[in-house]
Short mmCIF file of C-alpha atoms in Angstrom, two decimals:
data_model
loop_
_atom_site.label_atom_id
_atom_site.label_comp_id
_atom_site.label_asym_id
_atom_site.label_seq_id
_atom_site.Cartn_x
_atom_site.Cartn_y
_atom_site.Cartn_z
CA MET A 719 73.33 -172.64 83.48
CA PHE A 720 74.48 -172.29 79.85
CA CYS A 721 72.07 -172.27 76.93
CA GLY A 722 69.57 -174.10 79.12
CA ILE A 723 72.02 -176.90 79.97
CA SER A 724 72.82 -177.57 83.61
CA ARG A 725 76.09 -178.88 84.97
CA ARG A 726 74.30 -182.10 85.83
CA ALA A 727 73.62 -182.61 82.14
CA TRP A 728 77.21 -181.85 81.19
CA ARG A 729 78.25 -185.41 80.41
CA THR A 730 75.52 -185.67 77.79
CA TYR A 731 76.36 -182.21 76.44
CA SER A 732 80.10 -182.83 76.08
CA SER A 733 79.57 -186.25 74.55
CA SER A 734 77.14 -184.94 71.95
CA ALA A 735 79.68 -182.29 70.98
CA LEU A 736 81.96 -185.10 69.77
CA SER A 737 79.46 -186.15 67.15
CA SER A 738 79.87 -184.37 63.82
CA SER A 739 76.16 -184.90 63.11
CA SER A 740 75.07 -183.33 66.40
CA THR A 741 72.99 -180.16 66.21
CA THR A 742 74.23 -179.04 69.64
CA ILE A 743 76.81 -176.28 69.43
CA PRO A 744 80.15 -177.20 71.02
CA PRO A 745 81.08 -175.70 74.40
CA THR A 746 83.27 -172.62 74.52
CA ILE A 747 86.53 -172.57 76.43
CA LYS A 748 84.88 -170.19 78.89
CA HIS A 749 82.20 -172.80 79.57
CA LEU A 750 84.69 -175.66 79.85
CA LEU A 751 86.67 -173.76 82.48
CA SER A 752 83.60 -172.46 84.34
CA PHE A 753 81.72 -175.78 84.33
CA PRO A 754 84.42 -178.44 84.00
CA PRO A 755 83.32 -181.86 82.78
CA SER A 756 84.06 -185.01 84.74
CA VAL A 757 87.72 -185.93 85.10
CA ASP A 758 88.85 -188.52 82.50
CA SER A 759 85.87 -187.81 80.25
CA LEU A 760 86.42 -187.36 76.52
CA VAL A 761 86.08 -183.72 75.47
CA LYS A 762 86.31 -181.88 72.17
CA THR A 763 87.52 -178.31 71.98
CA GLN A 764 88.69 -175.88 69.33
CA GLY A 765 90.20 -172.43 68.97
CA HIS A 766 93.30 -170.54 67.84
CA VAL A 767 96.82 -171.38 68.93
CA LYS A 768 98.13 -168.59 71.17
CA ALA A 769 101.44 -170.21 72.08
CA VAL A 770 103.38 -173.46 71.63
CA ARG A 771 105.75 -174.65 74.38
CA SER A 772 108.03 -177.67 74.75
CA PHE A 773 109.61 -179.27 77.82
CA LYS A 774 111.62 -182.45 77.28
CA ASN A 775 109.17 -185.02 75.90
CA LEU A 776 106.05 -182.94 76.52
CA HIS A 777 104.59 -180.29 74.28
CA PHE A 778 101.89 -177.76 75.17
CA VAL A 779 99.47 -175.69 73.12
CA ASP A 780 97.74 -172.68 74.65
CA LEU A 781 94.32 -172.54 73.03
CA SER A 782 91.98 -169.52 72.89
CA ASP A 783 88.58 -169.06 71.28
CA GLY A 784 87.95 -165.46 72.42
CA SER A 785 85.13 -166.31 74.83
CA THR A 786 87.39 -165.51 77.83
CA HIS A 787 90.83 -164.09 78.57
CA SER A 788 91.90 -167.56 79.79
CA THR A 789 93.52 -170.04 77.49
CA LEU A 790 93.02 -173.80 77.70
CA ASN A 791 96.22 -175.75 78.16
CA VAL A 792 96.41 -178.76 75.82
CA VAL A 793 99.10 -181.31 76.70
CA LEU A 794 100.44 -183.23 73.69
CA ASN A 795 101.70 -186.72 74.49
CA GLY A 796 103.36 -188.73 71.76
CA ASP A 797 103.95 -187.81 68.12
CA THR A 798 101.21 -185.65 66.57
CA ASN A 799 102.80 -185.30 63.12
CA ILE A 800 101.45 -181.73 63.16
CA ASN A 801 103.62 -178.64 63.26
CA PHE A 802 101.50 -176.39 65.45
CA LYS A 803 102.00 -172.65 64.89
CA VAL A 804 100.67 -169.52 66.55
CA GLY A 805 97.53 -168.34 64.80
CA GLN A 806 96.32 -171.69 63.45
CA SER A 807 92.76 -172.69 64.18
CA VAL A 808 92.78 -176.23 65.53
CA SER A 809 90.59 -178.83 67.14
CA PHE A 810 91.37 -181.48 69.72
CA VAL A 811 89.59 -184.47 71.17
CA GLY A 812 91.25 -185.65 74.36
CA LYS A 813 90.91 -186.57 78.01
CA TRP A 814 89.85 -183.94 80.55
CA VAL A 815 92.36 -184.15 83.43
CA GLU A 816 93.37 -182.23 86.53
CA SER A 817 96.27 -179.90 85.79
CA LYS A 818 99.67 -179.90 87.42
CA GLY A 819 100.16 -176.28 86.34
CA SER A 820 98.39 -173.00 87.12
CA GLN A 821 95.02 -174.08 85.74
CA ASP A 822 92.71 -176.43 87.57
CA TYR A 823 92.16 -178.57 84.48
CA GLU A 824 93.68 -179.19 81.08
CA LEU A 825 93.10 -181.35 78.04
CA LEU A 826 95.42 -184.32 77.48
CA TYR A 827 95.88 -185.40 73.86
CA ASP A 828 97.63 -188.75 73.48
CA SER A 829 98.39 -189.77 69.90
CA THR A 830 98.45 -193.44 70.93
CA GLU A 831 94.77 -193.33 71.92
CA ASN A 832 92.43 -194.09 69.00
CA GLU A 833 89.67 -191.85 70.36
CA HIS A 834 91.99 -188.86 70.65
CA LYS A 835 92.18 -186.57 67.62
CA ALA A 836 94.08 -183.44 66.61
CA ALA A 837 93.57 -181.43 63.45
CA VAL A 838 94.45 -178.09 61.92
CA ILE A 839 91.28 -176.39 60.68
CA GLY A 840 92.83 -173.22 59.31
CA GLU A 841 96.50 -172.79 58.41
CA VAL A 842 98.49 -169.54 58.69
CA PRO A 843 101.42 -168.24 56.63
CA GLU A 844 104.90 -167.93 58.09
CA SER A 845 104.39 -164.16 58.11
CA TYR A 846 101.35 -164.33 60.42
CA PRO A 847 101.66 -161.01 62.29
CA ILE A 848 99.89 -161.67 65.62
CA GLN A 849 102.57 -163.33 67.71
CA LYS A 850 102.96 -163.65 71.47
CA LYS A 851 105.20 -160.60 71.56
CA SER A 852 103.56 -157.25 72.26
CA SER A 853 102.43 -155.10 69.32
CA SER A 854 101.52 -151.42 69.41
CA TYR A 855 97.88 -150.47 69.01
CA GLN A 856 98.85 -148.23 66.10
CA PHE A 857 100.39 -151.23 64.31
CA LEU A 858 97.36 -153.38 65.07
CA ARG A 859 95.09 -150.79 63.39
CA THR A 860 96.78 -151.79 60.12
CA LEU A 861 95.40 -155.33 60.65
CA PRO A 862 91.62 -154.76 60.73
CA THR A 863 90.73 -158.44 60.30
CA LEU A 864 93.24 -159.82 62.81
CA ARG A 865 93.78 -157.29 65.58
CA HIS A 866 90.96 -158.58 67.79
CA ARG A 867 92.79 -161.86 68.26
CA THR A 868 95.05 -160.04 70.72
CA SER A 869 94.08 -160.45 74.35
CA SER A 870 93.66 -156.74 75.09
CA LEU A 871 91.43 -155.88 72.11
CA ALA A 872 89.37 -159.04 72.51
CA SER A 873 88.74 -158.06 76.14
CA VAL A 874 87.52 -154.63 74.99
CA LEU A 875 84.91 -156.23 72.73
CA ARG A 876 83.77 -158.45 75.60
CA LEU A 877 83.53 -155.33 77.77
CA ARG A 878 81.32 -153.61 75.18
CA SER A 879 79.05 -156.63 75.09
CA PHE A 880 78.84 -156.75 78.88
CA LEU A 881 78.09 -153.02 79.12
CA GLU A 882 75.16 -153.29 76.74
CA GLY A 883 73.59 -155.91 79.00
CA SER A 884 74.35 -153.83 82.08
CA PHE A 885 72.71 -150.74 80.60
CA GLN A 886 69.71 -152.88 79.68
CA ARG A 887 69.38 -154.02 83.30
CA PHE A 888 69.71 -150.48 84.65
CA PHE A 889 67.07 -149.09 82.32
CA GLU A 890 64.68 -151.95 83.00
CA GLN A 891 64.96 -151.27 86.74
CA ASN A 892 64.05 -147.63 86.05
CA ASP A 893 61.15 -148.34 83.66
CA VAL A 894 63.00 -146.97 80.63
CA ILE A 895 61.89 -148.73 77.45
CA LYS A 896 64.35 -149.63 74.67
CA VAL A 897 63.29 -148.36 71.25
CA SER A 898 64.74 -148.25 67.74
CA ALA A 899 65.13 -144.84 66.13
CA PRO A 900 65.85 -144.26 62.42
CA LEU A 901 69.39 -143.86 61.14
CA ILE A 902 68.20 -141.95 58.07
CA THR A 903 66.73 -138.56 58.86
CA SER A 904 65.81 -135.25 57.26
CA SER A 905 66.83 -133.28 60.37
CA ASP A 906 70.11 -132.01 61.81
CA CYS A 907 69.72 -132.44 65.56
CA GLU A 908 72.95 -130.65 66.46
CA GLY A 909 72.62 -127.91 63.86
CA ALA A 910 76.32 -128.10 62.99
CA GLY A 911 75.84 -129.34 59.43
CA GLU A 912 78.38 -132.15 59.82
CA GLN A 913 76.18 -134.74 58.12
CA PHE A 914 76.60 -137.46 55.52
CA ILE A 915 74.09 -137.29 52.67
CA VAL A 916 72.05 -140.42 51.93
CA GLU A 917 71.03 -140.82 48.31
CA ALA A 918 70.45 -143.59 45.79
CA LYS A 919 73.45 -144.20 43.57
CA ASP A 920 71.66 -143.30 40.33
CA SER A 921 69.25 -140.65 41.63
CA LYS A 922 69.02 -137.20 40.07
CA PRO A 923 69.17 -133.98 42.12
CA GLU A 924 65.68 -132.98 40.98
CA ASN A 925 64.24 -136.33 42.07
CA PRO A 926 65.78 -137.33 45.45
CA PHE A 927 65.11 -140.87 46.61
CA PHE A 928 63.29 -139.77 49.79
CA GLY A 929 61.59 -136.80 48.17
CA LYS A 930 63.79 -134.38 50.10
CA PRO A 931 67.40 -134.24 51.30
CA ALA A 932 68.17 -137.09 53.72
CA TYR A 933 71.17 -137.71 55.96
CA LEU A 934 72.74 -140.27 58.28
CA THR A 935 71.74 -139.30 61.81
CA VAL A 936 74.05 -137.36 64.09
CA SER A 937 71.75 -138.12 67.04
CA THR A 938 68.46 -139.93 67.55
CA GLN A 939 67.34 -137.41 70.17
CA LEU A 940 64.53 -135.73 68.22
CA HIS A 941 62.91 -139.05 67.41
CA LEU A 942 63.34 -140.26 71.00
CA GLU A 943 61.48 -137.13 72.12
CA VAL A 944 58.54 -138.24 69.99
CA LEU A 945 58.56 -141.73 71.48
CA SER A 946 58.98 -140.51 75.06
CA GLN A 947 55.64 -138.73 74.76
CA SER A 948 54.02 -142.13 74.23
CA LEU A 949 56.16 -144.40 76.44
CA ASN A 950 57.23 -141.97 79.22
CA ARG A 951 60.91 -143.01 79.27
CA VAL A 952 62.87 -144.39 76.34
CA TRP A 953 66.45 -145.20 75.41
CA ALA A 954 68.39 -146.35 72.38
CA LEU A 955 71.91 -147.45 71.53
CA THR A 956 72.56 -146.75 67.87
CA PRO A 957 75.34 -145.81 65.46
CA CYS A 958 75.63 -142.09 64.74
CA PHE A 959 77.63 -140.33 62.06
CA ARG A 960 79.59 -137.06 61.99
CA ALA A 961 81.24 -135.71 58.83
CA GLU A 962 83.81 -133.91 60.95
CA GLU A 963 87.41 -133.55 59.78
CA SER A 964 88.93 -134.64 63.07
CA HIS A 965 91.83 -137.01 63.66
CA THR A 966 91.99 -136.89 67.47
CA ASN A 967 91.86 -139.89 69.82
CA ARG A 968 88.35 -138.75 70.89
CA HIS A 969 86.53 -138.60 67.54
CA LEU A 970 85.20 -141.08 64.99
CA SER A 971 83.12 -140.58 61.86
CA GLU A 972 80.92 -143.51 62.89
CA PHE A 973 80.35 -144.16 66.56
CA TRP A 974 77.72 -145.53 68.93
CA MET A 975 75.59 -143.21 71.01
CA LEU A 976 73.55 -144.22 74.03
CA GLU A 977 70.65 -141.80 74.36
CA ALA A 978 67.73 -141.55 76.76
CA GLU A 979 64.71 -139.29 76.90
CA LEU A 980 62.69 -138.99 80.12
CA SER A 981 59.27 -137.41 80.46
CA TYR A 982 58.16 -135.17 83.32
CA ILE A 983 61.64 -133.72 83.78
CA GLU A 984 61.71 -130.09 84.88
CA SER A 985 65.26 -129.59 86.21
CA VAL A 986 68.63 -130.29 84.66
CA HIS A 987 69.77 -131.69 88.01
CA GLN A 988 67.23 -134.51 87.73
CA ILE A 989 69.01 -135.63 84.57
CA CYS A 990 72.42 -135.22 86.21
CA ASP A 991 71.29 -137.47 89.09
CA PHE A 992 70.01 -140.10 86.66
CA THR A 993 73.21 -139.97 84.58
CA GLU A 994 75.49 -140.33 87.60
CA ASN A 995 73.45 -143.26 88.94
CA MET A 996 73.58 -144.96 85.53
CA ILE A 997 77.36 -144.71 85.09
CA ARG A 998 78.03 -145.75 88.67
CA TYR A 999 75.72 -148.76 88.19
CA VAL A 1000 77.41 -150.12 85.07
CA THR A 1001 80.91 -149.46 86.45
CA GLN A 1002 80.10 -151.36 89.64
CA ASP A 1003 78.73 -154.14 87.44
CA VAL A 1004 82.04 -154.28 85.56
CA VAL A 1005 84.09 -154.38 88.77
CA GLN A 1006 81.96 -157.14 90.28
CA SER A 1007 81.61 -159.29 87.17
CA ILE A 1008 84.41 -158.93 84.62
CA ALA A 1009 87.25 -157.04 86.31
CA ASN A 1010 89.44 -160.16 86.27
CA ASP A 1011 88.83 -160.73 82.56
CA LEU A 1012 89.93 -157.17 81.80
CA ALA A 1013 92.90 -157.18 84.16
CA GLN A 1014 94.29 -160.55 83.02
CA SER A 1015 94.00 -159.47 79.39
CA ARG A 1016 96.43 -156.59 79.92
CA TYR A 1017 100.02 -157.70 80.31
CA ASN A 1018 101.30 -154.20 81.06
CA LYS A 1019 101.18 -153.54 84.81
CA ASP A 1020 100.93 -149.77 84.37
CA GLU A 1021 97.96 -150.17 82.04
CA ARG A 1022 96.19 -152.42 84.54
CA GLN A 1023 96.76 -149.97 87.38
CA ALA A 1024 95.54 -147.03 85.29
CA MET A 1025 92.39 -148.96 84.34
CA GLU A 1026 91.64 -149.87 87.95
CA ALA A 1027 92.25 -146.24 89.02
CA ASN A 1028 89.59 -145.17 86.51
CA TRP A 1029 87.08 -147.52 88.13
CA LYS A 1030 87.83 -146.04 91.55
CA THR A 1031 87.38 -142.53 90.16
CA ILE A 1032 83.85 -143.38 89.02
CA LEU A 1033 82.96 -145.21 92.24
CA GLN A 1034 84.31 -142.66 94.73
CA SER A 1035 82.05 -142.24 97.74
CA GLU A 1036 81.42 -138.53 97.30
CA PRO A 1037 78.80 -137.32 94.78
CA TRP A 1038 80.38 -135.86 91.66
CA PRO A 1039 80.75 -132.07 91.88
CA ARG A 1040 78.52 -129.76 89.85
CA ILE A 1041 79.45 -126.29 88.71
CA THR A 1042 77.90 -123.84 86.27
CA TYR A 1043 79.63 -122.72 83.11
CA THR A 1044 80.16 -119.32 84.76
CA GLU A 1045 81.84 -120.95 87.77
CA ALA A 1046 83.99 -123.09 85.45
CA ILE A 1047 85.28 -119.96 83.66
CA GLU A 1048 86.10 -118.37 87.01
CA ILE A 1049 87.98 -121.45 88.26
CA ILE A 1050 89.96 -121.82 85.04
CA ASN A 1051 90.99 -118.16 85.07
CA LYS A 1052 91.69 -117.95 88.79
CA ILE A 1053 93.65 -121.18 89.26
CA LYS A 1054 94.77 -122.67 85.94
CA ASN A 1055 95.68 -119.30 84.41
CA LYS A 1056 96.73 -117.64 87.65
CA GLY A 1057 99.01 -114.69 86.96
CA ARG A 1058 98.67 -115.01 83.17
CA SER A 1059 96.55 -112.69 81.08
CA LYS A 1060 97.22 -114.61 77.90
CA GLY A 1061 94.98 -117.61 77.54
CA ARG A 1062 92.34 -116.32 79.94
CA LEU A 1063 88.75 -117.08 79.00
CA THR A 1064 86.01 -114.50 78.81
CA TRP A 1065 82.36 -115.31 79.41
CA GLY A 1066 80.94 -116.73 76.19
CA ASP A 1067 84.15 -118.50 75.13
CA SER A 1068 84.03 -122.24 74.57
CA ILE A 1069 85.61 -124.38 77.27
CA GLN A 1070 88.22 -126.33 75.35
CA THR A 1071 89.11 -129.99 75.83
CA GLU A 1072 92.33 -129.08 77.67
CA HIS A 1073 90.28 -127.02 80.14
CA GLU A 1074 87.79 -129.84 80.61
CA LYS A 1075 90.53 -132.37 81.29
CA TRP A 1076 92.24 -130.00 83.72
CA LEU A 1077 89.03 -129.46 85.67
CA ALA A 1078 88.36 -133.20 85.99
CA GLU A 1079 91.92 -134.55 86.34
CA THR A 1080 93.71 -131.84 88.29
CA HIS A 1081 91.26 -129.52 89.99
CA PHE A 1082 88.42 -131.83 91.07
CA LYS A 1083 90.14 -135.21 90.53
CA SER A 1084 86.68 -136.50 89.79
CA PRO A 1085 84.00 -136.57 87.13
CA VAL A 1086 82.35 -133.15 87.15
CA PHE A 1087 79.08 -131.80 85.78
CA ILE A 1088 79.17 -128.39 84.10
CA THR A 1089 75.70 -126.88 83.75
CA ASP A 1090 74.02 -123.80 82.29
CA TYR A 1091 76.10 -122.99 79.22
CA PRO A 1092 75.59 -119.80 77.18
CA LYS A 1093 72.54 -120.02 74.96
CA ALA A 1094 74.56 -119.17 71.84
CA GLN A 1095 76.72 -122.31 72.27
CA LYS A 1096 73.86 -124.79 72.36
CA PRO A 1097 71.17 -126.13 69.98
CA PHE A 1098 67.73 -124.57 69.52
CA TYR A 1099 65.72 -127.00 71.65
CA MET A 1100 67.19 -126.07 75.05
CA PRO A 1101 65.11 -123.80 77.33
CA GLU A 1102 66.54 -120.92 79.31
CA SER A 1103 67.99 -121.64 82.72
CA GLU A 1104 65.95 -120.75 85.78
CA ASN A 1105 66.19 -117.01 86.63
CA GLN A 1106 68.50 -116.40 83.66
CA ASN A 1107 67.97 -115.47 80.03
CA SER A 1108 71.51 -115.85 78.71
CA THR A 1109 72.13 -119.52 79.58
CA VAL A 1110 70.21 -122.73 78.95
CA ALA A 1111 69.24 -125.68 81.19
CA CYS A 1112 71.87 -128.14 80.02
CA PHE A 1113 74.94 -130.05 81.23
CA ASP A 1114 78.11 -131.77 80.10
CA LEU A 1115 79.66 -134.54 82.17
CA ILE A 1116 83.46 -134.27 82.08
CA ILE A 1117 85.63 -137.21 83.14
CA PRO A 1118 89.41 -137.41 83.65
CA GLY A 1119 91.49 -138.29 80.60
CA ILE A 1120 88.53 -138.17 78.23
CA GLY A 1121 86.83 -134.82 78.57
CA GLU A 1122 83.15 -134.71 77.68
CA LEU A 1123 81.42 -138.07 78.11
CA VAL A 1124 77.75 -137.12 78.32
CA GLY A 1125 75.78 -134.09 77.17
CA GLY A 1126 72.16 -133.45 78.01
CA SER A 1127 69.48 -130.89 78.73
CA VAL A 1128 65.89 -130.16 79.54
CA ARG A 1129 63.95 -129.75 76.26
CA GLU A 1130 61.81 -126.72 75.49
CA HIS A 1131 58.23 -128.04 75.53
CA ASN A 1132 56.47 -124.71 74.98
CA TYR A 1133 55.35 -124.44 71.35
CA GLU A 1134 55.54 -120.66 71.04
CA LYS A 1135 59.00 -120.42 72.61
CA LEU A 1136 60.36 -123.22 70.44
CA LEU A 1137 58.87 -121.69 67.30
CA GLN A 1138 60.39 -118.32 68.13
CA GLU A 1139 63.83 -119.87 68.69
CA LEU A 1140 63.69 -121.53 65.27
CA LYS A 1141 62.89 -118.13 63.75
CA ASN A 1142 65.67 -116.44 65.72
CA ARG A 1143 68.17 -118.90 64.25
CA ASN A 1144 66.76 -118.65 60.71
CA MET A 1145 65.95 -122.38 60.73
CA SER A 1146 63.35 -123.88 58.41
CA ILE A 1147 59.93 -124.00 60.05
CA GLU A 1148 58.68 -126.36 57.36
CA ASP A 1149 61.47 -128.91 57.91
CA ASN A 1150 60.78 -128.88 61.66
CA GLU A 1151 56.96 -129.01 61.57
CA TRP A 1152 57.00 -132.65 62.63
CA TYR A 1153 59.12 -131.80 65.68
CA LEU A 1154 57.02 -128.75 66.56
CA SER A 1155 53.86 -130.85 66.40
CA ILE A 1156 54.91 -132.68 69.59
CA ARG A 1157 54.35 -129.42 71.48
CA GLU A 1158 50.82 -129.02 70.06
CA ASN A 1159 49.46 -132.41 71.07
CA GLY A 1160 49.46 -133.01 74.82
CA THR A 1161 53.08 -132.02 75.37
CA VAL A 1162 54.82 -132.78 78.66
CA PRO A 1163 58.07 -131.44 80.12
CA HIS A 1164 60.96 -133.76 79.31
CA GLY A 1165 64.72 -133.99 79.03
CA GLY A 1166 67.48 -136.38 78.16
CA PHE A 1167 71.10 -137.00 77.29
CA GLY A 1168 73.49 -138.66 74.88
CA MET A 1169 76.65 -140.57 75.79
CA GLY A 1170 79.44 -141.64 73.47
CA MET A 1171 79.72 -145.39 74.04
CA GLU A 1172 83.30 -145.57 72.81
CA ARG A 1173 84.43 -142.90 75.26
CA LEU A 1174 83.00 -144.82 78.20
CA VAL A 1175 84.52 -148.09 76.96
CA ALA A 1176 87.89 -146.35 76.53
CA PHE A 1177 87.77 -144.99 80.08
CA LEU A 1178 86.71 -148.27 81.70
CA SER A 1179 89.27 -150.28 79.72
CA GLY A 1180 92.06 -147.74 80.14
CA MET A 1181 92.58 -147.42 76.39
CA ALA A 1182 94.09 -144.16 75.15
CA SER A 1183 92.25 -143.99 71.82
CA ILE A 1184 88.63 -144.71 70.99
CA LYS A 1185 89.89 -146.08 67.67
CA ASP A 1186 90.92 -149.16 69.67
CA VAL A 1187 87.58 -149.78 71.39
CA ILE A 1188 85.40 -150.07 68.28
CA ALA A 1189 85.69 -153.09 66.02
CA PHE A 1190 86.19 -151.23 62.74
CA PRO A 1191 87.03 -147.54 63.25
CA ARG A 1192 85.85 -145.09 60.59
CA THR A 1193 87.79 -141.83 60.42
CA PRO A 1194 88.46 -139.26 57.67
CA GLY A 1195 90.48 -141.00 54.97
CA SER A 1196 90.15 -144.43 56.60
CA CYS A 1197 87.64 -147.13 55.65
CA SER A 1198 89.84 -150.12 54.90
CA CYS A 1199 87.24 -152.85 54.86
#
């Protein structure tokens, strides 16, 4: 089925697409190839020229509209009087025929047939930069309006779209309700101060637009906690913003965060279980449904193999290992820094990205959960770990090649303890009254997590930089359009 139209009704559908006055949208190339019309029927199609080939008296145009990695082969018979070039947007009306090449079907355009038509919709200059030859991803970042016409980057956007639907299915199966949290907030969830200020262009400092300082959100967690108290389990996928001067392949100033908040959670391991099940579910969904689209969109064999190895890493049969922060420090010092005093970590030091990658890639060769970090390293809302007063009930999920993918914790639901922690950190009680009020009105134990969507997309697509898995990357000094 496609837009409510069955294959049986295809003849009517394809015929109506030929009428310029029809209100039915034309079929995509993906639909034409998945549900081929009757042989010898008249079909209209359109897209961008990916390649032009000539053999003796026959000419071929490889046509793509971005709906699939596959191109539609258009055979040109006779004189078209059109100089087809890579990058043009074109339309054809021709006969649907069985192919003698690698595809099952192709479109035959014959200039001697009155019903057949060919037209250039959008012309390109001679300097059109997206040619069939390979271009580096760094070069493509200089072409923000054109780079997604390449097969690899178009496949990444299709992967993102597919993943959103897959997450939706997973959460529905687990009774987690999708909600919309605000992007403008008066709170700093992470407490790091790396926020963008939101203010009206002509406002005066003594009369702020929102009546108090407001910022673009760094995380929707605090608002999801509010909604989880009413709906039990909630999730959101929203843009988040960090005013962090970072130029690494792992950081963006604007990125998408998938966050969930689950009520009646009392152990950090419950959240770890849920997180592992979620990522395994969507990865299996990718492998079963769109693996071919991703693989065929990557012309580099090594890239394809690396991408497929990442899928196997996620879907390994053994449960992902779990270690505490204390155990992680011991492993890093004992094995990675064996025999070296310089570079050794002491308890309380931050585990750096290079350590995280080493643990996942080299030591465990697997995603790994690190739990129970020192209290001083984490935000105010995390409760103390069981039987400990120096660590908190939290986790980071580390994956090979990426480092941290997911961070989460149990949330402190005791009013007095949360209030005291705010005081200990010299945080404004007044600014956090709304958040404290949750603990005064039928509070329940709860916990949740946040996952950087771009980092997961990068891992599943085998891309080295998250700048290449978001449509328009925003980084310090870069906002070209």
